[in-house]
């Protein structure tokens, strides 16, 4: 692969050696060959893992969808934990029931876990909610189903988080590693600001061990790729020859605010390289201020399912098929 992942083609040599560059990183002002790129990538991911509390001993779940981000984070963490008998990785997957999208990625999950020797655990939205996301989006199932198409991302996110948390907890995992990249994190931060949702901003993952201890039943999240742009994660996957899902866009993503903000951030980054990093740095500074200023979130067990909730009833139960 040649040329810049930030939009400007390059035939330059690596900034650090005479070898040809595979990527130019405008925000960092550098061009890197294959080896130096992979080294730079690994250094940032390792720094994030250490910053977020390190990999805990025992079982660590990796949220695996079969896409480039989740396959790459599993590959990276497998290398990081290799030779450490105190850490065991397990992969957890939620099948949302989206025909032509999630069903085509499950073989990738099976392939990569078999190749790495990692146990794989699967749960479906059908089991969690009583319906698939295709049925919910079509208005054929779920609360207030009237046969009319509707946005599915909110409900999908609720059951995806529930499924990961439930599997990780049942497997005895002390953390869930996700493949969220810099673009994902910047989009989430911007969404919270646009909605004025200070509570979510104060609780935004990743979570330190101390934060997680305040909310029993919720397995803490770590994000090794939080400061790495999406296109660099793709390059990492390609350079390592990882099996990847041919990622067509989720058919329901175009109905979401995140889909719109993705394009906004791409435009901002093109005009001002480093915009995404600035958003994440700002959130890092803001999070402890908000956490100290806002009332502590009271978490109890849902009376219907026993899952942690800050309300009288968890959102998942309110969305289940009746």
mmCIF file of C-alpha atoms in Angstrom:
data_model
loop_
_atom_site.group_PDB
_atom_site.id
_atom_site.type_symbol
_atom_site.label_atom_id
_atom_site.label_comp_id
_atom_site.label_asym_id
_atom_site.label_seq_id
_atom_site.Cartn_x
_atom_site.Cartn_y
_atom_site.Cartn_z
ATOM 1 C CA UNK A 1 0.000 0.000 0.000
ATOM 2 C CA UNK A 2 1.368 3.430 -0.868
ATOM 3 C CA UNK A 3 0.151 6.959 -0.437
ATOM 4 C CA UNK A 4 -1.269 8.837 2.501
ATOM 5 C CA UNK A 5 -4.194 7.636 4.560
ATOM 6 C CA UNK A 6 -4.935 11.296 5.302
ATOM 7 C CA UNK A 7 -5.647 12.190 1.686
ATOM 8 C CA UNK A 8 -2.322 13.469 0.334
ATOM 9 C CA UNK A 9 -0.420 11.057 -1.896
ATOM 10 C CA UNK A 10 3.226 10.549 -1.136
ATOM 11 C CA UNK A 11 6.206 8.904 -2.748
ATOM 12 C CA UNK A 12 8.457 9.990 0.119
ATOM 13 C CA UNK A 13 10.852 7.827 1.992
ATOM 14 C CA UNK A 14 10.196 6.965 5.596
ATOM 15 C CA UNK A 15 11.041 9.872 7.910
ATOM 16 C CA UNK A 16 13.049 7.510 10.110
ATOM 17 C CA UNK A 17 14.865 5.352 7.503
ATOM 18 C CA UNK A 18 15.539 5.134 3.715
ATOM 19 C CA UNK A 19 12.739 2.634 3.080
ATOM 20 C CA UNK A 20 9.638 3.734 1.143
ATOM 21 C CA UNK A 21 6.790 5.086 3.244
ATOM 22 C CA UNK A 22 3.468 3.253 3.346
ATOM 23 C CA UNK A 23 1.673 6.138 5.027
ATOM 24 C CA UNK A 24 1.947 9.859 5.668
ATOM 25 C CA UNK A 25 0.409 11.089 8.916
ATOM 26 C CA UNK A 26 -0.384 14.763 8.471
ATOM 27 C CA UNK A 27 -1.335 15.320 12.109
ATOM 28 C CA UNK A 28 2.079 13.962 13.170
ATOM 29 C CA UNK A 29 4.073 15.486 10.302
ATOM 30 C CA UNK A 30 5.740 12.197 9.452
ATOM 31 C CA UNK A 31 5.923 9.459 6.808
ATOM 32 C CA UNK A 32 6.529 5.885 7.899
ATOM 33 C CA UNK A 33 7.584 2.620 6.283
ATOM 34 C CA UNK A 34 5.903 -0.647 7.201
ATOM 35 C CA UNK A 35 8.138 -1.486 10.151
ATOM 36 C CA UNK A 36 8.183 2.002 11.638
ATOM 37 C CA UNK A 37 4.427 2.343 11.209
ATOM 38 C CA UNK A 38 3.763 -0.926 13.037
ATOM 39 C CA UNK A 39 6.179 0.111 15.772
ATOM 40 C CA UNK A 40 4.480 3.525 16.119
ATOM 41 C CA UNK A 41 1.077 1.852 16.151
ATOM 42 C CA UNK A 42 2.090 -0.630 18.846
ATOM 43 C CA UNK A 43 3.685 2.028 21.037
ATOM 44 C CA UNK A 44 0.494 4.090 21.112
ATOM 45 C CA UNK A 45 -1.733 1.098 21.802
ATOM 46 C CA UNK A 46 0.547 -0.152 24.595
ATOM 47 C CA UNK A 47 0.613 3.337 26.097
ATOM 48 C CA UNK A 48 -3.195 3.410 26.156
ATOM 49 C CA UNK A 49 -3.433 0.000 27.802
ATOM 50 C CA UNK A 50 -0.981 1.099 30.509
ATOM 51 C CA UNK A 51 -2.725 4.466 30.929
ATOM 52 C CA UNK A 52 -6.106 2.782 31.361
ATOM 53 C CA UNK A 53 -4.939 0.471 34.135
ATOM 54 C CA UNK A 54 -3.060 -2.281 32.267
ATOM 55 C CA UNK A 55 -4.443 -5.685 31.357
ATOM 56 C CA UNK A 56 -5.789 -7.185 34.570
ATOM 57 C CA UNK A 57 -4.822 -10.679 35.622
ATOM 58 C CA UNK A 58 -7.297 -13.405 34.823
ATOM 59 C CA UNK A 59 -9.753 -13.336 31.949
ATOM 60 C CA UNK A 60 -10.079 -10.316 29.654
ATOM 61 C CA UNK A 61 -12.916 -10.268 27.132
ATOM 62 C CA UNK A 62 -12.390 -8.833 23.664
ATOM 63 C CA UNK A 63 -15.515 -7.565 21.897
ATOM 64 C CA UNK A 64 -15.300 -9.213 18.478
ATOM 65 C CA UNK A 65 -17.555 -8.306 15.549
ATOM 66 C CA UNK A 66 -15.388 -9.509 12.662
ATOM 67 C CA UNK A 67 -14.665 -5.980 11.440
ATOM 68 C CA UNK A 68 -11.218 -4.462 11.098
ATOM 69 C CA UNK A 69 -11.199 -2.760 14.502
ATOM 70 C CA UNK A 70 -12.230 -5.745 16.605
ATOM 71 C CA UNK A 71 -10.078 -8.250 14.700
ATOM 72 C CA UNK A 72 -7.104 -5.897 14.997
ATOM 73 C CA UNK A 73 -7.537 -5.299 18.728
ATOM 74 C CA UNK A 74 -7.790 -9.047 19.344
ATOM 75 C CA UNK A 75 -4.609 -9.596 17.293
ATOM 76 C CA UNK A 76 -2.778 -6.800 19.127
ATOM 77 C CA UNK A 77 -3.805 -7.948 22.605
ATOM 78 C CA UNK A 78 -2.969 -11.562 21.753
ATOM 79 C CA UNK A 79 0.568 -10.434 20.967
ATOM 80 C CA UNK A 80 0.723 -8.264 24.091
ATOM 81 C CA UNK A 81 -0.473 -11.050 26.390
ATOM 82 C CA UNK A 82 1.588 -13.774 24.728
ATOM 83 C CA UNK A 83 3.843 -15.465 27.237
ATOM 84 C CA UNK A 84 1.921 -14.037 30.188
ATOM 85 C CA UNK A 85 0.210 -16.983 31.906
ATOM 86 C CA UNK A 86 -1.669 -14.600 34.199
ATOM 87 C CA UNK A 87 -3.796 -13.161 31.366
ATOM 88 C CA UNK A 88 -6.333 -15.157 29.350
ATOM 89 C CA UNK A 89 -8.149 -13.588 26.415
ATOM 90 C CA UNK A 90 -11.663 -14.643 25.442
ATOM 91 C CA UNK A 91 -13.695 -13.240 22.547
ATOM 92 C CA UNK A 92 -17.350 -12.221 22.942
ATOM 93 C CA UNK A 93 -19.724 -11.464 20.083
ATOM 94 C CA UNK A 94 -23.290 -10.152 19.944
ATOM 95 C CA UNK A 95 -25.252 -11.200 16.859
ATOM 96 C CA UNK A 96 -27.722 -8.372 16.349
ATOM 97 C CA UNK A 97 -29.668 -10.268 13.719
ATOM 98 C CA UNK A 98 -28.948 -7.995 10.748
ATOM 99 C CA UNK A 99 -29.164 -10.053 7.559
ATOM 100 C CA UNK A 100 -26.326 -9.571 5.094
ATOM 101 C CA UNK A 101 -24.261 -7.682 7.651
ATOM 102 C CA UNK A 102 -23.646 -9.438 10.940
ATOM 103 C CA UNK A 103 -24.296 -12.962 9.666
ATOM 104 C CA UNK A 104 -21.557 -12.527 7.058
ATOM 105 C CA UNK A 105 -19.025 -11.463 9.713
ATOM 106 C CA UNK A 106 -19.484 -14.407 12.065
ATOM 107 C CA UNK A 107 -17.294 -16.764 9.967
ATOM 108 C CA UNK A 108 -14.496 -14.189 10.337
ATOM 109 C CA UNK A 109 -14.907 -14.303 14.121
ATOM 110 C CA UNK A 110 -14.683 -18.077 14.065
ATOM 111 C CA UNK A 111 -11.632 -18.049 11.772
ATOM 112 C CA UNK A 112 -9.577 -15.505 13.711
ATOM 113 C CA UNK A 113 -10.300 -17.032 17.128
ATOM 114 C CA UNK A 114 -9.380 -20.491 15.881
ATOM 115 C CA UNK A 115 -6.139 -19.170 14.377
ATOM 116 C CA UNK A 116 -5.176 -17.394 17.603
ATOM 117 C CA UNK A 117 -6.380 -20.160 19.906
ATOM 118 C CA UNK A 118 -8.843 -17.869 21.721
ATOM 119 C CA UNK A 119 -12.187 -19.195 22.962
ATOM 120 C CA UNK A 120 -15.201 -17.550 21.296
ATOM 121 C CA UNK A 121 -18.575 -16.922 22.929
ATOM 122 C CA UNK A 122 -21.679 -15.768 21.049
ATOM 123 C CA UNK A 123 -25.054 -14.396 22.128
ATOM 124 C CA UNK A 124 -27.864 -13.077 19.952
ATOM 125 C CA UNK A 125 -30.217 -10.124 20.257
ATOM 126 C CA UNK A 126 -32.979 -12.657 19.643
ATOM 127 C CA UNK A 127 -32.061 -14.258 22.956
ATOM 128 C CA UNK A 128 -31.610 -10.934 24.752
ATOM 129 C CA UNK A 129 -34.601 -9.012 23.406
ATOM 130 C CA UNK A 130 -36.924 -11.594 21.924
ATOM 131 C CA UNK A 131 -36.436 -10.245 18.395
ATOM 132 C CA UNK A 132 -33.751 -9.425 15.867
ATOM 133 C CA UNK A 133 -32.701 -5.912 14.946
ATOM 134 C CA UNK A 134 -34.114 -6.468 11.463
ATOM 135 C CA UNK A 135 -37.513 -7.126 13.044
ATOM 136 C CA UNK A 136 -37.214 -4.095 15.315
ATOM 137 C CA UNK A 137 -36.115 -1.767 12.496
ATOM 138 C CA UNK A 138 -39.025 -2.932 10.332
ATOM 139 C CA UNK A 139 -41.458 -2.104 13.129
ATOM 140 C CA UNK A 140 -42.447 -5.767 13.347
ATOM 141 C CA UNK A 141 -41.368 -6.382 16.954
ATOM 142 C CA UNK A 142 -40.537 -4.569 20.152
ATOM 143 C CA UNK A 143 -42.434 -1.849 22.033
ATOM 144 C CA UNK A 144 -44.780 0.337 19.981
ATOM 145 C CA UNK A 145 -44.278 -1.817 16.874
ATOM 146 C CA UNK A 146 -46.662 -0.501 14.226
ATOM 147 C CA UNK A 147 -45.242 -2.016 11.068
ATOM 148 C CA UNK A 148 -43.454 1.197 10.082
ATOM 149 C CA UNK A 149 -39.652 1.361 9.625
ATOM 150 C CA UNK A 150 -37.826 3.060 12.494
ATOM 151 C CA UNK A 151 -34.329 3.895 13.681
ATOM 152 C CA UNK A 152 -32.654 0.902 15.266
ATOM 153 C CA UNK A 153 -29.263 2.182 16.481
ATOM 154 C CA UNK A 154 -30.449 3.105 19.990
ATOM 155 C CA UNK A 155 -32.018 -0.278 20.697
ATOM 156 C CA UNK A 156 -29.168 -2.091 18.978
ATOM 157 C CA UNK A 157 -26.605 -0.344 21.176
ATOM 158 C CA UNK A 158 -28.529 -1.198 24.339
ATOM 159 C CA UNK A 159 -28.607 -4.926 23.591
ATOM 160 C CA UNK A 160 -25.076 -5.024 22.215
ATOM 161 C CA UNK A 161 -23.763 -3.523 25.466
ATOM 162 C CA UNK A 162 -25.977 -5.824 27.510
ATOM 163 C CA UNK A 163 -24.791 -8.902 25.634
ATOM 164 C CA UNK A 164 -21.103 -8.049 25.999
ATOM 165 C CA UNK A 165 -21.465 -7.215 29.687
ATOM 166 C CA UNK A 166 -23.460 -10.376 30.424
ATOM 167 C CA UNK A 167 -21.065 -12.700 28.590
ATOM 168 C CA UNK A 168 -17.996 -11.077 30.145
ATOM 169 C CA UNK A 169 -19.461 -11.246 33.638
ATOM 170 C CA UNK A 170 -20.581 -14.871 33.266
ATOM 171 C CA UNK A 171 -17.115 -15.802 32.002
ATOM 172 C CA UNK A 172 -15.516 -14.138 35.021
ATOM 173 C CA UNK A 173 -13.797 -11.363 33.043
ATOM 174 C CA UNK A 174 -12.565 -8.256 34.835
ATOM 175 C CA UNK A 175 -12.436 -6.079 31.691
ATOM 176 C CA UNK A 176 -13.792 -5.849 28.158
ATOM 177 C CA UNK A 177 -11.445 -4.554 25.468
ATOM 178 C CA UNK A 178 -13.134 -2.924 22.503
ATOM 179 C CA UNK A 179 -11.762 -1.861 19.137
ATOM 180 C CA UNK A 180 -13.057 1.722 19.325
ATOM 181 C CA UNK A 181 -10.662 3.957 17.418
ATOM 182 C CA UNK A 182 -9.971 7.695 17.453
ATOM 183 C CA UNK A 183 -12.759 8.436 14.965
ATOM 184 C CA UNK A 184 -15.287 6.500 17.053
ATOM 185 C CA UNK A 185 -14.246 8.289 20.229
ATOM 186 C CA UNK A 186 -14.284 11.758 18.665
ATOM 187 C CA UNK A 187 -17.763 11.112 17.234
ATOM 188 C CA UNK A 188 -19.077 10.025 20.637
ATOM 189 C CA UNK A 189 -17.603 13.074 22.360
ATOM 190 C CA UNK A 190 -19.140 15.392 19.794
ATOM 191 C CA UNK A 191 -22.516 13.654 20.073
ATOM 192 C CA UNK A 192 -22.517 14.116 23.841
ATOM 193 C CA UNK A 193 -21.694 17.807 23.491
ATOM 194 C CA UNK A 194 -24.376 18.399 20.870
ATOM 195 C CA UNK A 195 -26.954 16.718 23.095
ATOM 196 C CA UNK A 196 -25.733 18.521 26.200
ATOM 197 C CA UNK A 197 -25.403 15.125 27.856
ATOM 198 C CA UNK A 198 -22.991 15.886 30.684
ATOM 199 C CA UNK A 199 -23.770 12.649 32.519
ATOM 200 C CA UNK A 200 -22.615 10.532 29.584
ATOM 201 C CA UNK A 201 -19.555 12.722 29.132
ATOM 202 C CA UNK A 202 -18.661 12.158 32.791
ATOM 203 C CA UNK A 203 -18.970 8.370 32.412
ATOM 204 C CA UNK A 204 -17.452 7.948 28.955
ATOM 205 C CA UNK A 205 -15.274 4.856 28.511
ATOM 206 C CA UNK A 206 -12.521 3.844 28.913
ATOM 207 C CA UNK A 207 -12.844 3.239 32.645
ATOM 208 C CA UNK A 208 -10.130 3.036 35.252
ATOM 209 C CA UNK A 209 -10.271 0.190 37.791
ATOM 210 C CA UNK A 210 -11.336 2.781 40.387
ATOM 211 C CA UNK A 211 -14.257 3.957 38.229
ATOM 212 C CA UNK A 212 -15.367 0.394 37.571
ATOM 213 C CA UNK A 213 -15.342 -0.434 41.285
ATOM 214 C CA UNK A 214 -18.072 2.165 41.854
ATOM 215 C CA UNK A 215 -20.512 0.261 39.608
ATOM 216 C CA UNK A 216 -20.684 -3.437 40.551
ATOM 217 C CA UNK A 217 -22.041 -5.625 37.786
ATOM 218 C CA UNK A 218 -20.683 -3.440 35.014
ATOM 219 C CA UNK A 219 -17.483 -4.863 33.542
ATOM 220 C CA UNK A 220 -15.040 -2.039 32.880
ATOM 221 C CA UNK A 221 -14.107 -1.070 29.309
ATOM 222 C CA UNK A 222 -10.609 -0.548 27.967
ATOM 223 C CA UNK A 223 -9.854 0.869 24.516
ATOM 224 C CA UNK A 224 -6.288 0.253 23.256
ATOM 225 C CA UNK A 225 -6.935 2.037 19.914
ATOM 226 C CA UNK A 226 -8.640 5.123 21.386
ATOM 227 C CA UNK A 227 -6.020 7.537 20.007
ATOM 228 C CA UNK A 228 -5.380 5.756 16.683
ATOM 229 C CA UNK A 229 -7.293 6.922 13.567
ATOM 230 C CA UNK A 230 -9.626 4.452 11.877
ATOM 231 C CA UNK A 231 -7.623 4.293 8.647
ATOM 232 C CA UNK A 232 -4.461 3.407 10.557
ATOM 233 C CA UNK A 233 -6.275 0.494 12.193
ATOM 234 C CA UNK A 234 -7.208 -0.674 8.701
ATOM 235 C CA UNK A 235 -3.583 -0.397 7.605
ATOM 236 C CA UNK A 236 -2.480 -2.387 10.666
ATOM 237 C CA UNK A 237 -4.935 -5.126 9.707
ATOM 238 C CA UNK A 238 -3.798 -5.192 6.075
ATOM 239 C CA UNK A 239 -0.093 -5.209 6.917
ATOM 240 C CA UNK A 240 -0.633 -8.121 9.300
ATOM 241 C CA UNK A 241 -2.731 -10.067 6.793
ATOM 242 C CA UNK A 242 -5.699 -10.331 9.145
ATOM 243 C CA UNK A 243 -8.978 -11.853 7.924
ATOM 244 C CA UNK A 244 -11.487 -9.026 7.564
ATOM 245 C CA UNK A 245 -15.188 -8.717 7.047
ATOM 246 C CA UNK A 246 -15.988 -6.992 3.760
ATOM 247 C CA UNK A 247 -17.548 -4.125 5.662
ATOM 248 C CA UNK A 248 -20.487 -2.715 3.869
ATOM 249 C CA UNK A 249 -22.116 -0.023 5.994
ATOM 250 C CA UNK A 250 -24.673 -1.289 8.469
ATOM 251 C CA UNK A 251 -27.993 -0.779 6.659
ATOM 252 C CA UNK A 252 -29.357 1.193 9.610
ATOM 253 C CA UNK A 253 -26.329 3.447 10.176
ATOM 254 C CA UNK A 254 -27.498 6.081 7.694
ATOM 255 C CA UNK A 255 -30.401 6.853 10.037
ATOM 256 C CA UNK A 256 -28.076 7.715 12.925
ATOM 257 C CA UNK A 257 -26.570 10.991 14.090
ATOM 258 C CA UNK A 258 -23.180 9.301 14.313
ATOM 259 C CA UNK A 259 -23.247 8.704 10.562
ATOM 260 C CA UNK A 260 -23.692 12.443 9.954
ATOM 261 C CA UNK A 261 -21.016 13.458 12.457
ATOM 262 C CA UNK A 262 -18.523 11.071 10.878
ATOM 263 C CA UNK A 263 -18.556 13.152 7.687
ATOM 264 C CA UNK A 264 -18.388 16.391 9.687
ATOM 265 C CA UNK A 265 -15.262 15.217 11.493
ATOM 266 C CA UNK A 266 -13.643 13.994 8.288
ATOM 267 C CA UNK A 267 -14.068 17.484 6.830
ATOM 268 C CA UNK A 268 -12.721 19.156 9.966
ATOM 269 C CA UNK A 269 -9.713 16.850 10.062
ATOM 270 C CA UNK A 270 -8.899 17.604 6.438
ATOM 271 C CA UNK A 271 -8.965 21.341 7.147
ATOM 272 C CA UNK A 272 -7.240 21.138 10.539
ATOM 273 C CA UNK A 273 -5.205 17.959 11.099
ATOM 274 C CA UNK A 274 -5.314 16.954 14.752
ATOM 275 C CA UNK A 275 -8.957 17.910 15.348
ATOM 276 C CA UNK A 276 -9.899 14.396 16.492
ATOM 277 C CA UNK A 277 -6.972 14.206 18.901
ATOM 278 C CA UNK A 278 -7.896 17.621 20.310
ATOM 279 C CA UNK A 279 -11.445 16.456 21.015
ATOM 280 C CA UNK A 280 -10.177 13.406 22.898
ATOM 281 C CA UNK A 281 -7.630 15.442 24.893
ATOM 282 C CA UNK A 282 -10.329 17.944 25.801
ATOM 283 C CA UNK A 283 -12.621 15.147 26.976
ATOM 284 C CA UNK A 284 -9.828 13.722 29.126
ATOM 285 C CA UNK A 285 -9.491 17.051 30.916
ATOM 286 C CA UNK A 286 -13.232 17.575 31.199
ATOM 287 C CA UNK A 287 -14.204 14.109 32.469
ATOM 288 C CA UNK A 288 -12.826 14.395 36.042
ATOM 289 C CA UNK A 289 -14.248 17.923 36.374
ATOM 290 C CA UNK A 290 -17.715 16.723 35.386
ATOM 291 C CA UNK A 291 -17.448 13.620 37.579
ATOM 292 C CA UNK A 292 -16.644 15.818 40.596
ATOM 293 C CA UNK A 293 -19.357 18.392 39.831
ATOM 294 C CA UNK A 294 -22.261 16.065 39.020
ATOM 295 C CA UNK A 295 -24.159 13.927 41.537
ATOM 296 C CA UNK A 296 -22.803 10.397 41.792
ATOM 297 C CA UNK A 297 -24.727 7.941 39.649
ATOM 298 C CA UNK A 298 -26.728 5.554 41.818
ATOM 299 C CA UNK A 299 -26.622 2.073 40.313
ATOM 300 C CA UNK A 300 -29.026 -0.629 41.452
ATOM 301 C CA UNK A 301 -30.166 -3.995 40.117
ATOM 302 C CA UNK A 302 -33.062 -4.042 37.682
ATOM 303 C CA UNK A 303 -36.010 -5.738 39.459
ATOM 304 C CA UNK A 304 -36.876 -7.667 36.287
ATOM 305 C CA UNK A 305 -33.527 -8.976 35.033
ATOM 306 C CA UNK A 306 -31.011 -8.149 37.747
ATOM 307 C CA UNK A 307 -28.735 -6.151 35.427
ATOM 308 C CA UNK A 308 -27.239 -2.894 36.747
ATOM 309 C CA UNK A 309 -29.382 0.192 36.095
ATOM 310 C CA UNK A 310 -29.568 3.810 37.194
ATOM 311 C CA UNK A 311 -33.355 3.808 36.884
ATOM 312 C CA UNK A 312 -36.262 1.910 38.383
ATOM 313 C CA UNK A 313 -36.056 -0.449 35.408
ATOM 314 C CA UNK A 314 -33.226 -1.011 32.937
ATOM 315 C CA UNK A 315 -33.552 0.232 29.367
ATOM 316 C CA UNK A 316 -33.154 -3.280 27.978
ATOM 317 C CA UNK A 317 -36.230 -4.507 29.857
ATOM 318 C CA UNK A 318 -38.239 -1.561 28.546
ATOM 319 C CA UNK A 319 -37.268 -2.562 24.999
ATOM 320 C CA UNK A 320 -37.873 -6.279 25.281
ATOM 321 C CA UNK A 321 -40.622 -7.992 23.339
ATOM 322 C CA UNK A 322 -43.740 -8.327 25.472
#
